[in-house]
Short mmCIF file of C-alpha atoms in Angstrom, two decimals:
data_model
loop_
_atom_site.label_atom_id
_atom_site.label_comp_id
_atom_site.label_asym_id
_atom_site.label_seq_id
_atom_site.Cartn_x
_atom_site.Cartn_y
_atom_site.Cartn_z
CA UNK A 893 -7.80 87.68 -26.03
CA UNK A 894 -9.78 90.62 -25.69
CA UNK A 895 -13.56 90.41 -24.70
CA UNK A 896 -14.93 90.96 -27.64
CA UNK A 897 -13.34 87.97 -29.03
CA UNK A 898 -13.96 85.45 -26.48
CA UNK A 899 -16.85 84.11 -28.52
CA UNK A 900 -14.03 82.52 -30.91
CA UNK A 901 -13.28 80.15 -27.78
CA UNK A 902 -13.20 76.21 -28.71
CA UNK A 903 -15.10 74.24 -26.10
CA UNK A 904 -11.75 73.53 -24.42
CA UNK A 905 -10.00 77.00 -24.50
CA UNK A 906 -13.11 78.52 -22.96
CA UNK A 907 -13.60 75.87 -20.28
CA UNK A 908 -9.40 76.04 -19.61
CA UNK A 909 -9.78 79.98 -19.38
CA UNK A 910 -12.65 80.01 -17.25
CA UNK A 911 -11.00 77.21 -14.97
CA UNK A 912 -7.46 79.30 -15.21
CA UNK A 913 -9.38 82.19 -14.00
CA UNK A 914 -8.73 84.02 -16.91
CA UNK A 915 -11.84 84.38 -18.25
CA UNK A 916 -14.67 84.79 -16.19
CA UNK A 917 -18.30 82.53 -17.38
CA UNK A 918 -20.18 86.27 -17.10
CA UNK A 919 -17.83 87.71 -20.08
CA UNK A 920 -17.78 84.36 -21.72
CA UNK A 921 -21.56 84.25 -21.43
CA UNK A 922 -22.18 88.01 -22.78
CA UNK A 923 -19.72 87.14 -25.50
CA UNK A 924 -21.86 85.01 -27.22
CA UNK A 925 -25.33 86.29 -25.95
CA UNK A 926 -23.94 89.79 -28.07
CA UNK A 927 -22.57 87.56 -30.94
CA UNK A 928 -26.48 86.02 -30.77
CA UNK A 929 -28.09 89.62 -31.00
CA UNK A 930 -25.40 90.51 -33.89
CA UNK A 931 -26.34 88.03 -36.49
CA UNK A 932 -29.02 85.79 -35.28
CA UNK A 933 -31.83 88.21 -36.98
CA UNK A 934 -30.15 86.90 -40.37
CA UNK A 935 -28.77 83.35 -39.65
CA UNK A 936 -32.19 81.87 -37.55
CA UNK A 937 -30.25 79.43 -35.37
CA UNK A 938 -31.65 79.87 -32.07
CA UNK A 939 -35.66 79.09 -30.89
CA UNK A 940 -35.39 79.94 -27.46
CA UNK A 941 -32.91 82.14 -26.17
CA UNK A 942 -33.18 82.59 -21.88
CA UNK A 943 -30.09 85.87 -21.61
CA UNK A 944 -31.36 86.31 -17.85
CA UNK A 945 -31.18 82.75 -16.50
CA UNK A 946 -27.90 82.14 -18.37
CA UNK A 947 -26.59 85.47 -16.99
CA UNK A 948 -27.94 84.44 -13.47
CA UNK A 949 -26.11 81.07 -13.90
CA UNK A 950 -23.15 82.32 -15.32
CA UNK A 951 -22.59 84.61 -12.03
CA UNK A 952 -23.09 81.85 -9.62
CA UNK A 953 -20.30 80.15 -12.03
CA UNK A 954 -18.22 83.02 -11.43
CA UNK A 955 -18.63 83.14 -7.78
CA UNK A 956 -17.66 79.31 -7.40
CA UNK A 957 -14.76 79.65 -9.26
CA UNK A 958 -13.34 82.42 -6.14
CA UNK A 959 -14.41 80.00 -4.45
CA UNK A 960 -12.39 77.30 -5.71
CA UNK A 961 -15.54 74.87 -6.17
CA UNK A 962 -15.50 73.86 -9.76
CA UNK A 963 -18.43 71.42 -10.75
CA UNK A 964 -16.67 69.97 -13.55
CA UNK A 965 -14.64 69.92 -17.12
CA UNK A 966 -17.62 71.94 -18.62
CA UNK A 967 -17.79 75.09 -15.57
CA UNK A 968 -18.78 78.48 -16.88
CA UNK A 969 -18.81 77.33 -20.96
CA UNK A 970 -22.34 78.47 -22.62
CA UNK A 971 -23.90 75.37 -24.19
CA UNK A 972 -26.77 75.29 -26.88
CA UNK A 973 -29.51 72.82 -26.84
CA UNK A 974 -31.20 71.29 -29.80
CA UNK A 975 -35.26 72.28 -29.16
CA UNK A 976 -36.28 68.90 -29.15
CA UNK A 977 -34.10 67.70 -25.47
CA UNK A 978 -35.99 68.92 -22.75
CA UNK A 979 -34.30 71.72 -20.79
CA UNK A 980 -36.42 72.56 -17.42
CA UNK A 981 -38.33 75.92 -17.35
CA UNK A 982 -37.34 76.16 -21.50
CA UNK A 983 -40.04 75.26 -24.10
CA UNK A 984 -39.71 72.12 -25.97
CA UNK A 985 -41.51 72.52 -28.87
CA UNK A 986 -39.94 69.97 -31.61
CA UNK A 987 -40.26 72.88 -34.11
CA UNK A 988 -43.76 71.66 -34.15
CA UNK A 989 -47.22 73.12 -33.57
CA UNK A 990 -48.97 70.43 -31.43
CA UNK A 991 -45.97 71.07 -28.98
CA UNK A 992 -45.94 74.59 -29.00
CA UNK A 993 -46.63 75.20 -25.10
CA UNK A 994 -44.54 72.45 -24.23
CA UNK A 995 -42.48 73.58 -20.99
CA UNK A 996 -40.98 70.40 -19.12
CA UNK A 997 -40.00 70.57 -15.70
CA UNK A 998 -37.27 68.62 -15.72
CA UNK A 999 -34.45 68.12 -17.50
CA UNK A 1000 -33.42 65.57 -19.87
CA UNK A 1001 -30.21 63.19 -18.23
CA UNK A 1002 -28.10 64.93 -21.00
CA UNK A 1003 -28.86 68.07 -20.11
CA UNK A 1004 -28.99 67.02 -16.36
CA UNK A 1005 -24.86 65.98 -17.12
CA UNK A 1006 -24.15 69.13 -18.58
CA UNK A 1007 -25.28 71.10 -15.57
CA UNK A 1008 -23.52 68.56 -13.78
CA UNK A 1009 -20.46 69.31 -15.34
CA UNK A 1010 -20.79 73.21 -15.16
CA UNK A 1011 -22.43 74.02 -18.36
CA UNK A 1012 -24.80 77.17 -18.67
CA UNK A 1013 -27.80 76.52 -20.78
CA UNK A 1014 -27.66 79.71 -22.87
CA UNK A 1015 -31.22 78.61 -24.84
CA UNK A 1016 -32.76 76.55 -27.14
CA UNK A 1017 -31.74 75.74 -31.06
CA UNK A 1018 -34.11 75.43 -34.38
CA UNK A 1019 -34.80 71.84 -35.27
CA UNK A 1020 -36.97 70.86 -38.27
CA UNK A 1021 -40.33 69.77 -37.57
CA UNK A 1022 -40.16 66.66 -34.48
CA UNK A 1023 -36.24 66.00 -36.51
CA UNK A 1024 -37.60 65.00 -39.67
CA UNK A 1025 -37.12 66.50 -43.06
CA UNK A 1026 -39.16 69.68 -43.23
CA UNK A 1027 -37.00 72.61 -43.09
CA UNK A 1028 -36.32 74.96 -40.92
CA UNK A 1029 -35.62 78.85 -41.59
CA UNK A 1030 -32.49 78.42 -40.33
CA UNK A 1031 -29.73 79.67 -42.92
CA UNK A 1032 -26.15 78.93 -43.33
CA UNK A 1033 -23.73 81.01 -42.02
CA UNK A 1034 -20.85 80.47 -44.81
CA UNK A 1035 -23.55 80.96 -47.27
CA UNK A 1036 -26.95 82.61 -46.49
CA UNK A 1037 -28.72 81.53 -49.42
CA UNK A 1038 -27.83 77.97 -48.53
CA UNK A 1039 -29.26 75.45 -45.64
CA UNK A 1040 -27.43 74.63 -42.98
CA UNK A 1041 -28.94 70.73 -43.53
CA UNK A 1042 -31.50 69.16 -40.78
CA UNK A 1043 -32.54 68.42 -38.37
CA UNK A 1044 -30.10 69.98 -36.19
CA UNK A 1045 -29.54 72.88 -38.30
CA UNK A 1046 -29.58 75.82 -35.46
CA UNK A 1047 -27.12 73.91 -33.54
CA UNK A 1048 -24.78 73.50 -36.70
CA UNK A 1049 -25.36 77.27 -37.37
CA UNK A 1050 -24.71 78.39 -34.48
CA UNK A 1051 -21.59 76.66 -34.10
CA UNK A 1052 -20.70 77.92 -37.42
CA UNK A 1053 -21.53 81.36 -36.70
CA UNK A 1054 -19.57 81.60 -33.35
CA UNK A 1055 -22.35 82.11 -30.78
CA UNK A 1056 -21.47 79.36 -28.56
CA UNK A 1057 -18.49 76.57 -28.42
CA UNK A 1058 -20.69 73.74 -28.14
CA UNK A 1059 -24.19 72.82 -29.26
CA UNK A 1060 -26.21 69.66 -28.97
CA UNK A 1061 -27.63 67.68 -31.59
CA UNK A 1062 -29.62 64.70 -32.43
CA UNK A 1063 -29.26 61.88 -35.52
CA UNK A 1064 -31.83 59.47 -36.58
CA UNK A 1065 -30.47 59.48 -40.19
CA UNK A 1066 -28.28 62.25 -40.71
CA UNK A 1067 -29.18 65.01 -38.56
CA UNK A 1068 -25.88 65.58 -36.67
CA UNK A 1069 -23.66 64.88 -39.17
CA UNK A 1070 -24.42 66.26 -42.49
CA UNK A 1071 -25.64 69.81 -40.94
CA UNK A 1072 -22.09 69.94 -39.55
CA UNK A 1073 -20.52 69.30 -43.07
CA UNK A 1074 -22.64 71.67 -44.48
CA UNK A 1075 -21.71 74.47 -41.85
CA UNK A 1076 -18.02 73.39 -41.96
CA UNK A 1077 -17.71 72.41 -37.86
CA UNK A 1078 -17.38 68.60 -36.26
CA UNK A 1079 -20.31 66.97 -35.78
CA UNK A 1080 -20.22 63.36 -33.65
CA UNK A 1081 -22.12 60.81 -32.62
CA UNK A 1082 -21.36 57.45 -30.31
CA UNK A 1083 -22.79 53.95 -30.34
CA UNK A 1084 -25.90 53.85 -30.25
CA UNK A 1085 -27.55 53.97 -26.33
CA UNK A 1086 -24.43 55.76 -25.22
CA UNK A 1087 -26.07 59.10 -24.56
CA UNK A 1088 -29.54 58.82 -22.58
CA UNK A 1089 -32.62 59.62 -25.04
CA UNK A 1090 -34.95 60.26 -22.09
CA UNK A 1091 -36.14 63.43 -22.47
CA UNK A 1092 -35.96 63.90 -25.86
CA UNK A 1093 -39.02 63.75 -28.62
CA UNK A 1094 -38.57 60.47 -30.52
CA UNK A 1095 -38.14 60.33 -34.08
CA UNK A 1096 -37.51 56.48 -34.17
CA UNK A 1097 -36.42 54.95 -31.00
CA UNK A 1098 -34.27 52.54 -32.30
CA UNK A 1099 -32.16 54.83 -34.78
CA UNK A 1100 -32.32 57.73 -32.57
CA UNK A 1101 -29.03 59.19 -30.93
CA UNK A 1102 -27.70 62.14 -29.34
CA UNK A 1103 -24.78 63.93 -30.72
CA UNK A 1104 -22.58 67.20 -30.50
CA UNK A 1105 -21.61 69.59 -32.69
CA UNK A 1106 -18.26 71.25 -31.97
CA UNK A 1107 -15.45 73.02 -33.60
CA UNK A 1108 -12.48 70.41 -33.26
CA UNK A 1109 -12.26 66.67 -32.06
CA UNK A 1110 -10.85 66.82 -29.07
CA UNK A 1111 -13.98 69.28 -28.28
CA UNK A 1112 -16.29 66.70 -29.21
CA UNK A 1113 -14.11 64.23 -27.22
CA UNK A 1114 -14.82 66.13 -23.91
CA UNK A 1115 -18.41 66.72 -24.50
CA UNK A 1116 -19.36 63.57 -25.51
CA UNK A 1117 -17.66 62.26 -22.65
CA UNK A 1118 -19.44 64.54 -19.87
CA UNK A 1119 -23.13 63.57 -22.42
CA UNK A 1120 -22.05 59.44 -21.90
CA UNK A 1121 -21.06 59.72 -17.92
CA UNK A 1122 -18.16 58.31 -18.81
CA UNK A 1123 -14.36 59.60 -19.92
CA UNK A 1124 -13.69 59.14 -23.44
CA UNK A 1125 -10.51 59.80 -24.46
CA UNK A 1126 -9.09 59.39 -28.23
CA UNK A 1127 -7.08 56.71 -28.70
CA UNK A 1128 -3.72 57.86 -30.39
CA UNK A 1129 -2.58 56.59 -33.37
CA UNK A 1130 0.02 56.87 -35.51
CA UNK A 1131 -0.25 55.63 -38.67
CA UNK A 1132 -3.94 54.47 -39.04
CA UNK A 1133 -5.02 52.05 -41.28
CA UNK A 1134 -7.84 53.15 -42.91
CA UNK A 1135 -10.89 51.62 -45.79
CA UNK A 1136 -12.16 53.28 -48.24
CA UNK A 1137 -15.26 51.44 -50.27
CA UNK A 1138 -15.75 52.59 -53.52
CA UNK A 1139 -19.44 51.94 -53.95
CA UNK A 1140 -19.72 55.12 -51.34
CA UNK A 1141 -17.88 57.62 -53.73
CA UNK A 1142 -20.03 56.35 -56.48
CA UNK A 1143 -22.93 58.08 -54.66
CA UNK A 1144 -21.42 61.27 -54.56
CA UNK A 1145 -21.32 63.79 -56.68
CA UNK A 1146 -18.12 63.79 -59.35
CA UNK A 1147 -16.56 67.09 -57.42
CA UNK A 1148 -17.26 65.65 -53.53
CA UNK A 1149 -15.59 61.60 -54.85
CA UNK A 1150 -12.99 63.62 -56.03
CA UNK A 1151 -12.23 65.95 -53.02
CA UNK A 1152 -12.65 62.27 -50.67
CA UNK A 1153 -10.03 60.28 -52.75
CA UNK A 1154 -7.60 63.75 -52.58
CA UNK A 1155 -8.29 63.38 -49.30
CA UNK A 1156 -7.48 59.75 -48.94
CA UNK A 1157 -4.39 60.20 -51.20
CA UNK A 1158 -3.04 63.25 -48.37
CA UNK A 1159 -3.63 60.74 -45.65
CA UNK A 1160 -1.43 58.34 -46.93
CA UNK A 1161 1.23 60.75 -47.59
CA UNK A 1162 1.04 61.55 -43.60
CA UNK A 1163 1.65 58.02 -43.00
CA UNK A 1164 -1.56 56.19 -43.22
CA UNK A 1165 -2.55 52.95 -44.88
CA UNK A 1166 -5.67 53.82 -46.70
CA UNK A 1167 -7.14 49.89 -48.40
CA UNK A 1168 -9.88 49.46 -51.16
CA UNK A 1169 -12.78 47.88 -49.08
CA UNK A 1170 -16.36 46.21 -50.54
CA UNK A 1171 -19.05 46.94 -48.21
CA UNK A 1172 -21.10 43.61 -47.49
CA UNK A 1173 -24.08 43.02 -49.41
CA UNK A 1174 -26.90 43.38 -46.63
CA UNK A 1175 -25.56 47.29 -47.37
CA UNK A 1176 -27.90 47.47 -50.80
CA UNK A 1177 -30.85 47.12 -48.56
CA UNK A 1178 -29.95 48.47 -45.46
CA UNK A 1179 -31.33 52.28 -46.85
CA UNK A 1180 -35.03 50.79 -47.26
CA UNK A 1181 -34.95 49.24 -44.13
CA UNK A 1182 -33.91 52.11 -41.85
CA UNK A 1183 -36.35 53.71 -43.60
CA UNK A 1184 -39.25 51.36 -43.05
CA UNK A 1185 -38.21 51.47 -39.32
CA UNK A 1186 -38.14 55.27 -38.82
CA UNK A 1187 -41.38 54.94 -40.69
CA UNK A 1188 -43.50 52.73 -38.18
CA UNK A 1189 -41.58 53.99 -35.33
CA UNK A 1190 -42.58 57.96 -35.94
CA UNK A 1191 -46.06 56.54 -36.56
CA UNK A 1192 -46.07 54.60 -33.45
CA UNK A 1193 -45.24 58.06 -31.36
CA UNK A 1194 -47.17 60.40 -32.93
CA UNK A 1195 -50.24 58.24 -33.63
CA UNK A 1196 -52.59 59.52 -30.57
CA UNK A 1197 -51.55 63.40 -30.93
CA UNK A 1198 -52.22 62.64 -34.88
CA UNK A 1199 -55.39 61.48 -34.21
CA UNK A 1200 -56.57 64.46 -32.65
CA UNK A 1201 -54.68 67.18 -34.54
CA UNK A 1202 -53.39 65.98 -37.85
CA UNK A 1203 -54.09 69.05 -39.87
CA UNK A 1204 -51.19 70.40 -37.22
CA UNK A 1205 -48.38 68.53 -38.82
CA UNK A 1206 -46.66 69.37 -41.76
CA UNK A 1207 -47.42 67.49 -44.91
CA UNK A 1208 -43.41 66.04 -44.53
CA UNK A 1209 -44.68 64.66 -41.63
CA UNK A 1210 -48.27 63.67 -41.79
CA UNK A 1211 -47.04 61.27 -45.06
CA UNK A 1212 -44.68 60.06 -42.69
CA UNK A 1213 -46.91 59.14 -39.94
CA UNK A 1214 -49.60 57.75 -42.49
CA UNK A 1215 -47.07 55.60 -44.53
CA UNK A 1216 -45.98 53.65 -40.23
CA UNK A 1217 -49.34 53.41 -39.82
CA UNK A 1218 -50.18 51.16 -43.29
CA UNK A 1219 -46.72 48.98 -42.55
CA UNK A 1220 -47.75 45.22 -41.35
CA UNK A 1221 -46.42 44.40 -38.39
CA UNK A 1222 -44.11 42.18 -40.67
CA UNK A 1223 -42.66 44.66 -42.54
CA UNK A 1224 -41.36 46.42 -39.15
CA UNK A 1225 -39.85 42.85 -37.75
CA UNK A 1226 -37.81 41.93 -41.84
CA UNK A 1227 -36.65 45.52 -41.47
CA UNK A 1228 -35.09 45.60 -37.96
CA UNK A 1229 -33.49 41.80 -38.79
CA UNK A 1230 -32.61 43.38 -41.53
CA UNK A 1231 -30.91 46.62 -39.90
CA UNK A 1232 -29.57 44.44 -37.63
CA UNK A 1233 -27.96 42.28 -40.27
CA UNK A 1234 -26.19 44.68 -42.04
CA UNK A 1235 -24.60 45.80 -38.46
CA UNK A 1236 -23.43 42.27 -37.92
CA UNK A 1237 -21.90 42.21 -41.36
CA UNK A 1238 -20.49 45.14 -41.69
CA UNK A 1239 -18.08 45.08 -38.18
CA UNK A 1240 -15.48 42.61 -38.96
CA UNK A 1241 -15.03 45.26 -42.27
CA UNK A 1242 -14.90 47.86 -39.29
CA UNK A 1243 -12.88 46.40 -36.74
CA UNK A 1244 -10.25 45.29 -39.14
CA UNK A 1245 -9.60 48.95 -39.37
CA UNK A 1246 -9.21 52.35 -37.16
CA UNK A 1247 -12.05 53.51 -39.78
CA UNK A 1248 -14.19 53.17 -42.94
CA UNK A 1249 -13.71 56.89 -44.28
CA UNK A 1250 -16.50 57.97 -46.63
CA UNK A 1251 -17.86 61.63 -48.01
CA UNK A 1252 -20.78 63.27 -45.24
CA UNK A 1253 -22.99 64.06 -47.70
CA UNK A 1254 -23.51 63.62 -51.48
CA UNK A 1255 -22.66 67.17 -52.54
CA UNK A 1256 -21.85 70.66 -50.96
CA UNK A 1257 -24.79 72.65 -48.80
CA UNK A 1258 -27.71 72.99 -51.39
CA UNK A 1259 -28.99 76.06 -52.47
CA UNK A 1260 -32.16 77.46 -51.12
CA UNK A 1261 -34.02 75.96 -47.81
CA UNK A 1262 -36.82 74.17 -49.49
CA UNK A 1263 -34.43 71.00 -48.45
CA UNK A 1264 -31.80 69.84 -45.29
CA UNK A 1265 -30.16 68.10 -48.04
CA UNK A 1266 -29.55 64.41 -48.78
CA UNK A 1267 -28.78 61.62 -45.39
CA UNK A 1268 -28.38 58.89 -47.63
CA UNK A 1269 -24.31 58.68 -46.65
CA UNK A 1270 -25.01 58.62 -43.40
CA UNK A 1271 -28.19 56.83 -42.60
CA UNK A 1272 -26.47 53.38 -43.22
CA UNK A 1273 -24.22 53.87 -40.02
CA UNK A 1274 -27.57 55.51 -37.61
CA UNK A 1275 -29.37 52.84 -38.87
CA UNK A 1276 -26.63 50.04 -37.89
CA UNK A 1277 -25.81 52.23 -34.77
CA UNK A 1278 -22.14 52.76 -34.89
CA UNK A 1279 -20.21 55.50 -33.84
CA UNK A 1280 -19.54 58.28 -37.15
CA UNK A 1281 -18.14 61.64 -37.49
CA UNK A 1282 -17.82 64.24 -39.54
CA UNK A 1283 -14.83 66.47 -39.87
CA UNK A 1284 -14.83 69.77 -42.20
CA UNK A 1285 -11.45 69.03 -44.87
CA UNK A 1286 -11.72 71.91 -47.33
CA UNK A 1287 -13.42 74.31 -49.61
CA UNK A 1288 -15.49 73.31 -52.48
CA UNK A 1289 -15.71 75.41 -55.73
CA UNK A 1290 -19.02 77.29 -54.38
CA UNK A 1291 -17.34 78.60 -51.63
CA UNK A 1292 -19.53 75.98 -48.99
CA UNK A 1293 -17.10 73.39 -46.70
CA UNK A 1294 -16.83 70.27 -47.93
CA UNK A 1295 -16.48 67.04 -45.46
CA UNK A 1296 -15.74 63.60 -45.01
CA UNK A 1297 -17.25 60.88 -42.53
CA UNK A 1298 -15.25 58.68 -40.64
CA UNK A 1299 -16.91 55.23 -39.38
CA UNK A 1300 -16.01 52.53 -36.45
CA UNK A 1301 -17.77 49.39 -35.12
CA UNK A 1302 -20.19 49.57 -32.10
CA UNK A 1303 -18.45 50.70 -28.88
CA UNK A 1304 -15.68 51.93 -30.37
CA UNK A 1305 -16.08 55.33 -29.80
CA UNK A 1306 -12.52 55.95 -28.08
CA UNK A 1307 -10.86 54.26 -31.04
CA UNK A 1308 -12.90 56.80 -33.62
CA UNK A 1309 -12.21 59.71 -31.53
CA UNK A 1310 -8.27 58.72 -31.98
CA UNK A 1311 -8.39 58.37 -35.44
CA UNK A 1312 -10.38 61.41 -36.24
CA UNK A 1313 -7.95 63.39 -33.79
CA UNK A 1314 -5.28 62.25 -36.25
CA UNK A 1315 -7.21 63.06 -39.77
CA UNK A 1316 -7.99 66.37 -38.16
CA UNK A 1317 -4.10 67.22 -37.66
CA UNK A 1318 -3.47 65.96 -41.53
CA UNK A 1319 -6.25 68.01 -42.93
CA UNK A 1320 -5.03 71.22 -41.00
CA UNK A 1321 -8.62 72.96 -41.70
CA UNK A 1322 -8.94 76.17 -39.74
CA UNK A 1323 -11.08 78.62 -42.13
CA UNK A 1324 -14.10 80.20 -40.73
CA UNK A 1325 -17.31 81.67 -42.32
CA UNK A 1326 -16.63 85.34 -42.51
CA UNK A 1327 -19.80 86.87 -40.58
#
């Protein structure tokens, strides 16, 4: 491939080519730091970019690869970071003014396991203010006068955008998932707990995960899997057996129900079982509880920095932080038995199958960024803290990627991983944003 290309890499080619000695992590690196200086002026995805430390790195990648000392399945590959995971020396800012000098000295444990593994830090992507719902300038690479969806919209971007072959992400509602519909990559995130949060700015401690955004499933596969400590390997399958509720195309838009149940209709053609499923009715409520959670949770966090500096905050967020503060403390308990009610309901539904299959988001990327879009399809599965995915499975009218969501129970990340390996091979979807 020549050099100028090498920012194309998937997560695995480039870590392969680097280990093969093909490519070396300095050309790898300058790949995507010039694919950065080429477009990020228009797209926005990137906060904090450090070119000299991730040069610096990339070198002493380089020279332990002569050596034959390879630190692990991620050596040499450039890696973004989602501006609200602490990354020593970086600023961690949340996308927010009362953390604006914010410079930790350590890193988080994910990004402590992606050094671990070899990774070079190339910088730091945008988030929306602390991972809530104010948006970011961040714009979408297949369409500029589109969002890229929130919070993690610089790390969907720049996947999008080829300017690195792996970005981190974090979900409280929808935050890893939807921007990765919207920007046409695979966005993934594991049980909840699977992934350390230390180190990151809360939005809601119990709802709060850390995900990857990637350009295929076995990428997310090996990057999840360096983020958990632990291997996890899709589980083949053959001819999965798969649910699809109605009351979740109901909530989409007429053109995205449509695209899901063409979808569905290929999948069976490839040899899977796809079965008419009712979701449990603890899921009617589940949206108000999650949100009543996130609610006193964010307030809890923020309260003494509010206190001081509330005319900082956005007014997204300062409504946020004043609604958790007004919740009894009865409220929070009903909506966390609640949450966790719907969770215990819902996983015989998910067990009996290799996954519930659902659309990502509502509708195509919206136009404008006065919004990230709408969670509501995938807060139900942050809030009961299952493993989801989203995989990009064709074009919509507009010209924007459309998506579907794939769903397991708790710990069943392997087992989603497998199936989603498998939907990815029948949806064949290999198109790229042309910038």
């Amino acid at each position: 491939m020549p050099s100028g290309d090498l920012f194309a890499l998937g997560l695995r080619e480039a870590a392969t080519a680097v280990r093969s000695g093909s490519v070396s992590p300095v050309e790898l690196t300058e790949a995507c730091l010039a694919r950065i200086r080429a477009l990020d002026g228009a797209i926005r995805a990137w906060a904090h970019l450090d070119q000299d430390g991730a040069l610096a790195t990339a070198r002493e990648r380089l020279a332990e690869v002569r050596s034959g000392r390879l630190r692990g399945p991620l050596h040499g590959v450039p890696v973004g970071v989602k501006d609200i995971v602490d990354v020593a020396g970086m600023p961690t800012t949340g996308g927010a003014k009362p953390f604006a000098h914010t410079r930790p000295a350590v890193d988080a444990p994910a990004v402590s396991r992606l050094r671990a593994a070899g990774a070079i830090i190339l910088g730091k992507t945008v988030t929306t203010e602390f991972a809530y719902r104010d948006p970011a300038p961040t714009r979408n690479p297949w369409n500029q006068g589109h969002t890229p969806g929130g919070s993690s919209a610089g790390s969907a971007a720049a996947l999008a955008a080829r300017m690195a072959p792996l970005a981190i992400g974090s979900q409280t509602v929808g935050s890893v998932l939807r921007p990765a519909a919207y920007c046409g990559v695979v966005g993934f995130k594991g049980t909840h707990g699977l992934v350390p949060v230390a180190g990151v700015i809360p939005l809601a401690w119990s709802l709060d995960h850390v995900g990857v955004l990637t350009r295929s499933v076995g990428d997310a596969a090996l990057a999840m899997s360096v983020l958990a400590g632990r291997a996890l390997d899709p589980q083949p399958v053959s001819a999965p057996r798969i649910a699809l509720a109605p009351e979740l195309l109901e909530r989409a838009s007429p053109d995205v129900a449509a695209h899901v149940q063409s979808v569905a209709d290929a999948f069976v053609r490839a040899g899977a079982t796809v079965s008419k499923v009712e979701l449990p009715a603890s899921f009617r409520g589940i949206h108000a509880a999650g949100l009543t959670v996130l609610e006193v949770e964010a307030a809890a966090y923020h309260a003494p920095a509010f206190a001081r500096h509330a005319d900082d905050y956005s007014k997204e967020m300062r409504s946020l932080i004043e609604t958790g503060l007004r919740h009894p403390a009865t409220a929070y308990v009903n909506a966390n038995h609640a949450r966790l009610a719907f969770r215990e309901d819902v996983m015989p539904l998910l067990e009996a199958h290799d996954a519930l299959l659902s659309p990502t988001a509502p509708a195509a990327a919206p136009a404008g960024l006065g919004s990230t879009g709408d969670g509501s399809l995938c807060a139900p599965w942050s809030n009961a803290g299952v493993p989801a995915i989203s995989l990009p499975s064709g074009i919509a009218a507009s010209g924007l990627p459309h998506a579907i969501q794939l769903i397991q129970g708790a710990g069943a990340s392997a087992r989603l991983l497998g199936v989603a390996a498998w939907c990815e091979r029948a949806l064949a979807f290999s198109q790229a944003p042309s910038v």
